[in-house]
XYZ file of C-alpha atoms in Angstrom:
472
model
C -130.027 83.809 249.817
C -126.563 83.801 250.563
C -124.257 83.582 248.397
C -122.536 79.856 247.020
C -119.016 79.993 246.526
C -118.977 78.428 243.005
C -117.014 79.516 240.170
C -118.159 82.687 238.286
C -119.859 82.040 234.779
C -120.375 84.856 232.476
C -123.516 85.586 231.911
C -124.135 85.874 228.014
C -126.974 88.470 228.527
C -128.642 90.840 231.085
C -131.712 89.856 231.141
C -132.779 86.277 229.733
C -136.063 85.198 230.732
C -135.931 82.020 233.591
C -136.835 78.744 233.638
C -140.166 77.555 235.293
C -140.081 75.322 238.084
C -139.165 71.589 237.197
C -141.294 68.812 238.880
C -141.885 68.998 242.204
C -138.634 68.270 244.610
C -140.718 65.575 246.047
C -142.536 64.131 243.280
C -141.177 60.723 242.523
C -142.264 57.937 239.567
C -142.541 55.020 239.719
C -140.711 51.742 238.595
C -142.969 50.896 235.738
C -143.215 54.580 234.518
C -138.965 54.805 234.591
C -138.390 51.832 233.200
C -140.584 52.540 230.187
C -138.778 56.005 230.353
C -135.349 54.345 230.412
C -136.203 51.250 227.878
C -134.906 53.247 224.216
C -131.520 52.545 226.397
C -132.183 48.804 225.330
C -131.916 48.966 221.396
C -130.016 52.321 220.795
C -127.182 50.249 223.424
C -127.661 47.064 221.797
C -126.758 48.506 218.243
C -123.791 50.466 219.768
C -122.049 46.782 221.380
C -123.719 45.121 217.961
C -121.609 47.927 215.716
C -118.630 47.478 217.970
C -118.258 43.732 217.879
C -119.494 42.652 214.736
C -119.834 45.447 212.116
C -115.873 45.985 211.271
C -114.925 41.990 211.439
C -118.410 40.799 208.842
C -118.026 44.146 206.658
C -114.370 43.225 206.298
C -114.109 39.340 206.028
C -117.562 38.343 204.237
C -118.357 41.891 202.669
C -114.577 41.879 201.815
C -114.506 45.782 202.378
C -110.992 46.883 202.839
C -109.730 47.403 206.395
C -107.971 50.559 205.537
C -111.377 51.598 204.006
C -113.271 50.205 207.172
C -110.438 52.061 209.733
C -110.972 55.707 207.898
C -114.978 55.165 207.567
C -115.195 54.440 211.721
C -113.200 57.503 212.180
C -114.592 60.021 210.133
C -117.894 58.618 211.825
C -117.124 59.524 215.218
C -115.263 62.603 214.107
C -119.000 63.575 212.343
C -120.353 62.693 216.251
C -118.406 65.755 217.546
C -120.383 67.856 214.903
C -123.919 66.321 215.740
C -123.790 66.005 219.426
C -123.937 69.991 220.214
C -125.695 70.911 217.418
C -128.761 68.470 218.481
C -128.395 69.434 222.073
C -128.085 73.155 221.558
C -131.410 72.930 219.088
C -132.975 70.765 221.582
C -132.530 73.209 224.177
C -133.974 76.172 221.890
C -136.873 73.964 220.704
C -140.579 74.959 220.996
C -143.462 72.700 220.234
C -146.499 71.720 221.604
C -145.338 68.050 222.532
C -141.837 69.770 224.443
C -138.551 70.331 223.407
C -137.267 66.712 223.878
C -139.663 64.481 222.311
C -139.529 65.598 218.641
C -136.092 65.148 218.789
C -136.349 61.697 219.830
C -139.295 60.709 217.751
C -137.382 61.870 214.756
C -134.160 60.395 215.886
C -136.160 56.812 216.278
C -136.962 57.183 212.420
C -133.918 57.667 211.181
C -131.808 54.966 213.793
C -134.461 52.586 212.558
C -134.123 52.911 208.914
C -129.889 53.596 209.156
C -130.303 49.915 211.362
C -132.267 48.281 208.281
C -128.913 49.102 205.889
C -126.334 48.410 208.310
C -127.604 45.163 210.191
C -129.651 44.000 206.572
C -127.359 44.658 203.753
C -127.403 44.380 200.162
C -125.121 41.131 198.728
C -121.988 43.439 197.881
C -122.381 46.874 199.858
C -119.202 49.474 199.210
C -117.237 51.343 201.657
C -119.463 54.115 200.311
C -122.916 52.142 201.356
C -121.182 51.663 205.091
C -120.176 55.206 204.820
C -123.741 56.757 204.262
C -125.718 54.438 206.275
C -123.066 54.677 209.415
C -123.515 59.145 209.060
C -127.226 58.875 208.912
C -127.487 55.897 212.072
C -124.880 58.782 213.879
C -127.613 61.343 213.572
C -130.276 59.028 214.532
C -128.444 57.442 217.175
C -127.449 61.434 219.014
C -130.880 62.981 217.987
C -132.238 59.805 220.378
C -129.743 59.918 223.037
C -128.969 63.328 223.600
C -132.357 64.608 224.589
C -133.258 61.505 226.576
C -129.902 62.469 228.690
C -131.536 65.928 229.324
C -134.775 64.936 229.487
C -133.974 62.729 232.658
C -132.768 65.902 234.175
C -135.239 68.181 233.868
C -137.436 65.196 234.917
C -137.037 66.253 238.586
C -135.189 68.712 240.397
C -134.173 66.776 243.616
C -130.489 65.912 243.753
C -131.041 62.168 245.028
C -134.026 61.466 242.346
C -132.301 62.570 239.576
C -130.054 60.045 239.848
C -132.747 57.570 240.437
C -134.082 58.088 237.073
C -130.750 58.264 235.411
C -130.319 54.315 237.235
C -133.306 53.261 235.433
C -131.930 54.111 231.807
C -128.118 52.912 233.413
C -129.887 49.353 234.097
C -131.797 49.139 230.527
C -128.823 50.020 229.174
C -126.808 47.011 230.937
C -129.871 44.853 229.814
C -129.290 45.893 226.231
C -125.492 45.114 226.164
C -126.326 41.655 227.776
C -129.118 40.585 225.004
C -126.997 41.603 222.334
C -124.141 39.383 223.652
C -126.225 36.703 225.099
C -127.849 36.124 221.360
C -125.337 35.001 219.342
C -123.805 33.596 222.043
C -126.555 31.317 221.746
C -126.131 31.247 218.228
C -122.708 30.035 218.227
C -123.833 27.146 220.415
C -126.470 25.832 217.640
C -125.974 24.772 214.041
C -123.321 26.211 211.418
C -124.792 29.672 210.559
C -123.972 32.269 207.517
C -120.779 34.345 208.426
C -123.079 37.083 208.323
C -125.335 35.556 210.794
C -124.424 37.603 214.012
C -125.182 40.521 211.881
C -129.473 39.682 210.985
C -129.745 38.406 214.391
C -128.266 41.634 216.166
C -130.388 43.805 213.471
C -133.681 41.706 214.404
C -133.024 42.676 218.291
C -132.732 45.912 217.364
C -135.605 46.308 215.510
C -137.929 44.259 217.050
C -137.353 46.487 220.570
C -137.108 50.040 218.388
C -141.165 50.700 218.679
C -141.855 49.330 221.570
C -139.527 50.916 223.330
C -139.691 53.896 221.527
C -143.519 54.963 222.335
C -143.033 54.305 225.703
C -140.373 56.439 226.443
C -142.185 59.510 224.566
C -145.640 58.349 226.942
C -144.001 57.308 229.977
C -143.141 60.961 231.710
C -143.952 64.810 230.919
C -141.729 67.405 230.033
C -141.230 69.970 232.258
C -143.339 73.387 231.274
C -141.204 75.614 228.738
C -140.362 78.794 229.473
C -141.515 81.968 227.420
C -138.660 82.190 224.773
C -136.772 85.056 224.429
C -135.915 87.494 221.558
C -132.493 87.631 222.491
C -130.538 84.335 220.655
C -126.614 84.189 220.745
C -124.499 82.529 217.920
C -123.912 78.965 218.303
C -120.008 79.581 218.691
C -120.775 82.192 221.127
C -122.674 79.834 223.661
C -120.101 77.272 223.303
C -117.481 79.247 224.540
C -119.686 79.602 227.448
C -120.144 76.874 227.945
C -116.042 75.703 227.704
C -115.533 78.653 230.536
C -118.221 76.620 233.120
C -115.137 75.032 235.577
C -117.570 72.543 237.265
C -118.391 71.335 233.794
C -115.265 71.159 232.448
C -114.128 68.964 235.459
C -116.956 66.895 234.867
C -116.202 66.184 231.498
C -112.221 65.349 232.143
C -113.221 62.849 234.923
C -115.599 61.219 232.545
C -113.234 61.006 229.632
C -110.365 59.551 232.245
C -112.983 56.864 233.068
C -114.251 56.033 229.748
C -110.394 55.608 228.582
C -109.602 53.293 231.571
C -113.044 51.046 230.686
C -111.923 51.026 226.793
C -107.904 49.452 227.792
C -109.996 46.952 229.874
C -112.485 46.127 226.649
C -110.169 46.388 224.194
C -107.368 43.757 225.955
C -109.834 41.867 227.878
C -109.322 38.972 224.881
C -105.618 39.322 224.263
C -105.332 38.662 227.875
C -107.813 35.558 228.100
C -106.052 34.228 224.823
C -102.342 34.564 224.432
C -101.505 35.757 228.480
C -103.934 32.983 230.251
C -104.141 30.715 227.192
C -107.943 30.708 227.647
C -109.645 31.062 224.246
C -112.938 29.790 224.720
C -113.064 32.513 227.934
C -112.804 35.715 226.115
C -116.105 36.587 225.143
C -117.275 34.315 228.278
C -115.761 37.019 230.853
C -117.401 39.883 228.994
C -120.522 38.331 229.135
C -120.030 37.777 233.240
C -119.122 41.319 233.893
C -122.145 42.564 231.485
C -124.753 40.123 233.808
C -123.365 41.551 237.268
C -123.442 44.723 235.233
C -127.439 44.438 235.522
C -127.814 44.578 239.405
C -125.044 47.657 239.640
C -126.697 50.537 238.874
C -129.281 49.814 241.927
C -126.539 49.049 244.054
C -124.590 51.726 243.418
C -127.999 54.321 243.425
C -128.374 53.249 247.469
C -124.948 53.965 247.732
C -125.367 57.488 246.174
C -128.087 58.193 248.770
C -126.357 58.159 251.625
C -122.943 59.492 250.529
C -123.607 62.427 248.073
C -122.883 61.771 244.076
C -119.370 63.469 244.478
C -118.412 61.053 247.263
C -119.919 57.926 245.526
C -118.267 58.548 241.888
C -114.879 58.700 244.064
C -115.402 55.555 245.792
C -116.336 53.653 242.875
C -113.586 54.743 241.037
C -110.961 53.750 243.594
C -112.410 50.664 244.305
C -112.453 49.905 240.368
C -108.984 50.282 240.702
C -107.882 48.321 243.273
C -110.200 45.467 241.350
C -107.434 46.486 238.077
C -104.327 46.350 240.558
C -105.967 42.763 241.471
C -105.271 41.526 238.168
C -101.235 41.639 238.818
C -102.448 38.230 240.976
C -103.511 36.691 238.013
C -101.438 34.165 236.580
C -102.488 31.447 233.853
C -103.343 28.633 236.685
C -105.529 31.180 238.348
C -108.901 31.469 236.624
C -110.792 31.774 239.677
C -108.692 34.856 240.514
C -110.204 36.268 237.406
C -113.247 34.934 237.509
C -113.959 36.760 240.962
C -112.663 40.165 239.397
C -114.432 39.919 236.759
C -117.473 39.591 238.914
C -116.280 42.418 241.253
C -115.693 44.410 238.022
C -119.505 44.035 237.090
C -121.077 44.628 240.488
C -118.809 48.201 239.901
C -119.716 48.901 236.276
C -120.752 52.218 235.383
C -120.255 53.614 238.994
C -118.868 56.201 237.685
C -120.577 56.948 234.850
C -123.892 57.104 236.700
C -122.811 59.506 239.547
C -121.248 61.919 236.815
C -123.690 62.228 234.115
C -126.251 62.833 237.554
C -124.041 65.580 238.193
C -124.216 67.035 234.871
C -128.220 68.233 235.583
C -126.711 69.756 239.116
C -123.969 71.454 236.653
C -126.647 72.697 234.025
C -128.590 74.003 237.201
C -125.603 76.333 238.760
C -125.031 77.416 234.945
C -128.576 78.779 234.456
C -128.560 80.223 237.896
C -125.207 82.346 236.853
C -126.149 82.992 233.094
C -129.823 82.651 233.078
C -130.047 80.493 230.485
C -131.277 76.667 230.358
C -128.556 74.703 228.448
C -129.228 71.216 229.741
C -129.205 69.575 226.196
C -126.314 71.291 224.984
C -124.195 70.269 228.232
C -125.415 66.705 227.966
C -123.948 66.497 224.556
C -120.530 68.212 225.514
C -120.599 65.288 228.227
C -121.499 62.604 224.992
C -118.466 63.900 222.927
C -115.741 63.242 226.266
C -117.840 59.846 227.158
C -117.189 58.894 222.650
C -112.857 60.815 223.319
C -112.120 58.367 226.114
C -112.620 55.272 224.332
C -110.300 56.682 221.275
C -107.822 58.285 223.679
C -107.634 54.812 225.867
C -107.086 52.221 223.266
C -105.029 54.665 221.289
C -102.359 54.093 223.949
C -102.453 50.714 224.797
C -102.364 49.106 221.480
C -99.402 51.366 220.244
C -97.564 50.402 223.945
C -98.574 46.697 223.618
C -96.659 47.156 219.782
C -93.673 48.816 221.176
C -92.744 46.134 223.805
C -93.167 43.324 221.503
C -96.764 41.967 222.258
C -98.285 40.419 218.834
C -101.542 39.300 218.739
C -101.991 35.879 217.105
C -98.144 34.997 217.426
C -95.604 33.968 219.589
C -94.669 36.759 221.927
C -91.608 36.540 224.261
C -92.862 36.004 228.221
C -91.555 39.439 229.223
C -94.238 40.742 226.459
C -96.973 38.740 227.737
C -95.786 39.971 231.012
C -95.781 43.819 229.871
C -99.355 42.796 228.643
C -100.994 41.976 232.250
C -99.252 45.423 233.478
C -101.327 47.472 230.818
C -104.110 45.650 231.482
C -104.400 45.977 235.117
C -102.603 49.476 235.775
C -104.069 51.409 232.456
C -107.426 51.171 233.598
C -106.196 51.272 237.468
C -104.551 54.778 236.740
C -106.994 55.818 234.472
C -109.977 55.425 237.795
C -107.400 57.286 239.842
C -107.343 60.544 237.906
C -110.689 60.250 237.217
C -111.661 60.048 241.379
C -108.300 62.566 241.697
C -110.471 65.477 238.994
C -113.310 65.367 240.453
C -111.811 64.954 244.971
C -112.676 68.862 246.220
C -115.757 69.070 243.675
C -118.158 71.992 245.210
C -121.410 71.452 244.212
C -122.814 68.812 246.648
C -125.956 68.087 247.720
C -126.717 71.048 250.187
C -125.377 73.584 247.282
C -127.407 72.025 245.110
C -130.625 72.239 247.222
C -129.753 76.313 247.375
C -129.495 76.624 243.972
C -132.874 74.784 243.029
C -134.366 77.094 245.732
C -133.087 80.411 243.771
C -134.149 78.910 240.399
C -137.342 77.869 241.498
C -138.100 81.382 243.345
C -137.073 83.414 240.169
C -139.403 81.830 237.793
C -141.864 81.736 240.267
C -143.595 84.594 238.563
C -142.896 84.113 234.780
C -145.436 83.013 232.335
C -144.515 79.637 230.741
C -145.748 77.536 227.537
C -148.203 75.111 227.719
């Protein structure tokens, strides 16, 4: 074959044994069979917005937990998140049992984000920092053991560049479908009688539970696992294999495009409502807005998977991210007699949502395939979770800017703030996010591995294991 000018990986060992053949390059599911594949999306995305939005502000005002406690607790939780995430995906990658590597992993994982959902949505009358503390660590585990594997699963699903994408749409568009319920229900909520302060939090919990089974056994029966290859006697320290993996350039670029465009999304979330409230003077449209993005959110990932088709993953993640950031350079239009100016880009903001995201996690499989052609070794799981940990550093990274920034030109939330501060507000929120697109499109402009590489890799893969035994 000749040869594919990628960068050079080191290959941790002479002679690892191959990978069998994934599913056939043609083979394609159906919509039934990836939607049930892609439906865990639903609660595990649900209880993420539901933690996001309601656990700090219930845990703090009604279950009058300190927010000093509450600030350290939701850090040393996603600091124990960079622990989990390549542990589970390296031991997903090494496991071997006779229902696949993935599956235990998420049937496990469904146990213990069900019964770390019970505690945290369902509460005892006075729960501690130390109750959130526990029951947050174990819903972490749960949460990772679930997503982690379904990430790699989807890739090993299919080797074809265009239908791994396909299948990584389906769980996109659950996901989007999750978010909206879980906004869309106390939304609803609000609308209806007086409820407990701690209302938002049973009625999120009862979403999330009553679409945990369900959803659950039907992504574990809806698709097969690829056949396992023989494992080998040769096993390399944990450390040692992450370095590896840290030296893989294609990944690495992967991962600081994805982090660029996680932090630009979290300046948009996080000032989305200081902007509706004290910028436009539009209260009542702060959560309203969200909720429009989230339901034009719904009909992206399709949109944006027929765009894919025709232009290559590499070329569609680019265009999505500059067009997100002309929508963010829109917003210097908007001034506080021009709702329908925001309206429309919020709208235009949905119909883009997740572009990016969805070409670059596709591209993650493609990355995991030029790494096992180079080292020999399969480490889809463990590169899925590298990608987790820079999609869970953006978020911190982005809003740990703006909100210091916002403080330092005199923006204060709740109080008066002179015009030039409201003024310095609109620029972060439009060209944070804008700049933040552009260096994630700008990482990721001269990326090698398209589409025909691809297609020469899967060939070499596919012809090297041709020949070696695998597990049932």
């Amino acid at each position: 074959m000749a040869s594919i000018p990628l960068p050079a990986i080191e290959r941790d060992h002479p002679a690892p044994r191959p990978a069998p053949p994934l599913a056939a390059p043609g083979q394609r599911y159906g919509a039934a069979r990836l939607s049930a594949f892609g439906s865990l999306e639903v609660p595990a995305w649900g209880a993420e917005l539901a933690i996001a939005l309601f656990v700090p502000q219930i845990y703090a005002s009604h279950y009058g937990i300190p927010l000093a406690a509450l600030g350290i607790i939701l850090f040393l939780v996603r600091l124990w998140s960079v622990v989990t995430d390549p542990i589970v995906g390296a031991l997903s990658d090494r496991s071997r049992t006779r229902f696949g590597r993935r599956k235990p992993w998420i049937a496990g994982g469904g146990l213990l984000f069900g019964l770390a959902s019970i505690a945290l949505f369902f509460p005892p009358t006075a729960p501690g920092p130390l109750y959130l503390a526990a029951t947050l660590f174990v819903y972490t585990i749960g949460w990772t053991m679930i997503e982690v594997p379904s990430w790699a699963w989807a890739g090993e699903v299919s080797g074809d560049y265009h239908e791994r994408t396909r299948i990584m749409t389906y769980q996109q568009v659950l996901r989007s479908i999750g978010l909206l319920l879980i906004l869309v229900l106390p939304t609803l909520m609000d609308r209806g009688s007086a409820a407990a302060p701690n209302a938002k939090l049973h009625v999120s919990g009862a979403f999330v539970l009553a679409t945990l089974l369900p959803t659950l056994l039907l992504t574990l029966s809806a698709l097969p696992e690829p056949t396992l290859p023989s494992q080998s006697h040769h096993r390399i320290g944990f450390w040692r294999t992450a370095t590896i993996v840290f030296r893989d350039r294609l990944l690495l670029r992967v991962l600081a495009s994805d982090l660029a465009v996680t932090a630009g999304q979290s300046i948009r979330a996080g000032l989305i409502a200081f902007f509706c409230i004290s910028y436009m003077g539009l209260a009542q449209w702060a959560s309203g807005l969200y909720l429009l993005q989230f339901v034009f959110g719904v009909v992206a990932g399709p949109l944006w998977l027929a765009i894919g088709r025709r232009l290559g993953k590499r070329e569609t993640a680019i265009t999505g991210e500059l067009v997100q950031a002309a929508i963010n350079i829109g917003l210097l239009a908007v001034f506080p007699d021009t709702l329908w100016l925001l309206v429309a880009l919020a709208v235009a903001q949905g119909l883009t949502q997740a572009s990016g995201n969805l070409m670059l996690r596709a591209m993650v499989a493609d990355v995991a395939d030029a790494h096992e052609l180079a080292t020999g070794h399969n480490r889809t799981g463990l590169f899925f979770s590298v990608f987790s940990l820079a999609s869970k550093a953006g978020p911190a990274i982005g809003i740990g800017l703006a909100l210091p920034l916002l403080a330092w030109v005199g923006f204060r939330p709740g109080g008066h703030s002179a015009p030039a501060a409201l003024e310095a507000l609109k620029y972060v929120f439009a060209l944070g996010p804008a700049a933040a697109h552009i260096i994630s499109a700008a990482l990721i402009w001269h990326f090698p591995l398209d589409q025909t590489r691809h297609a020469a890799i899967r060939r070499a893969l596919d012809t090297r294991a041709a020949s070696v035994p695998v597990e049932a």
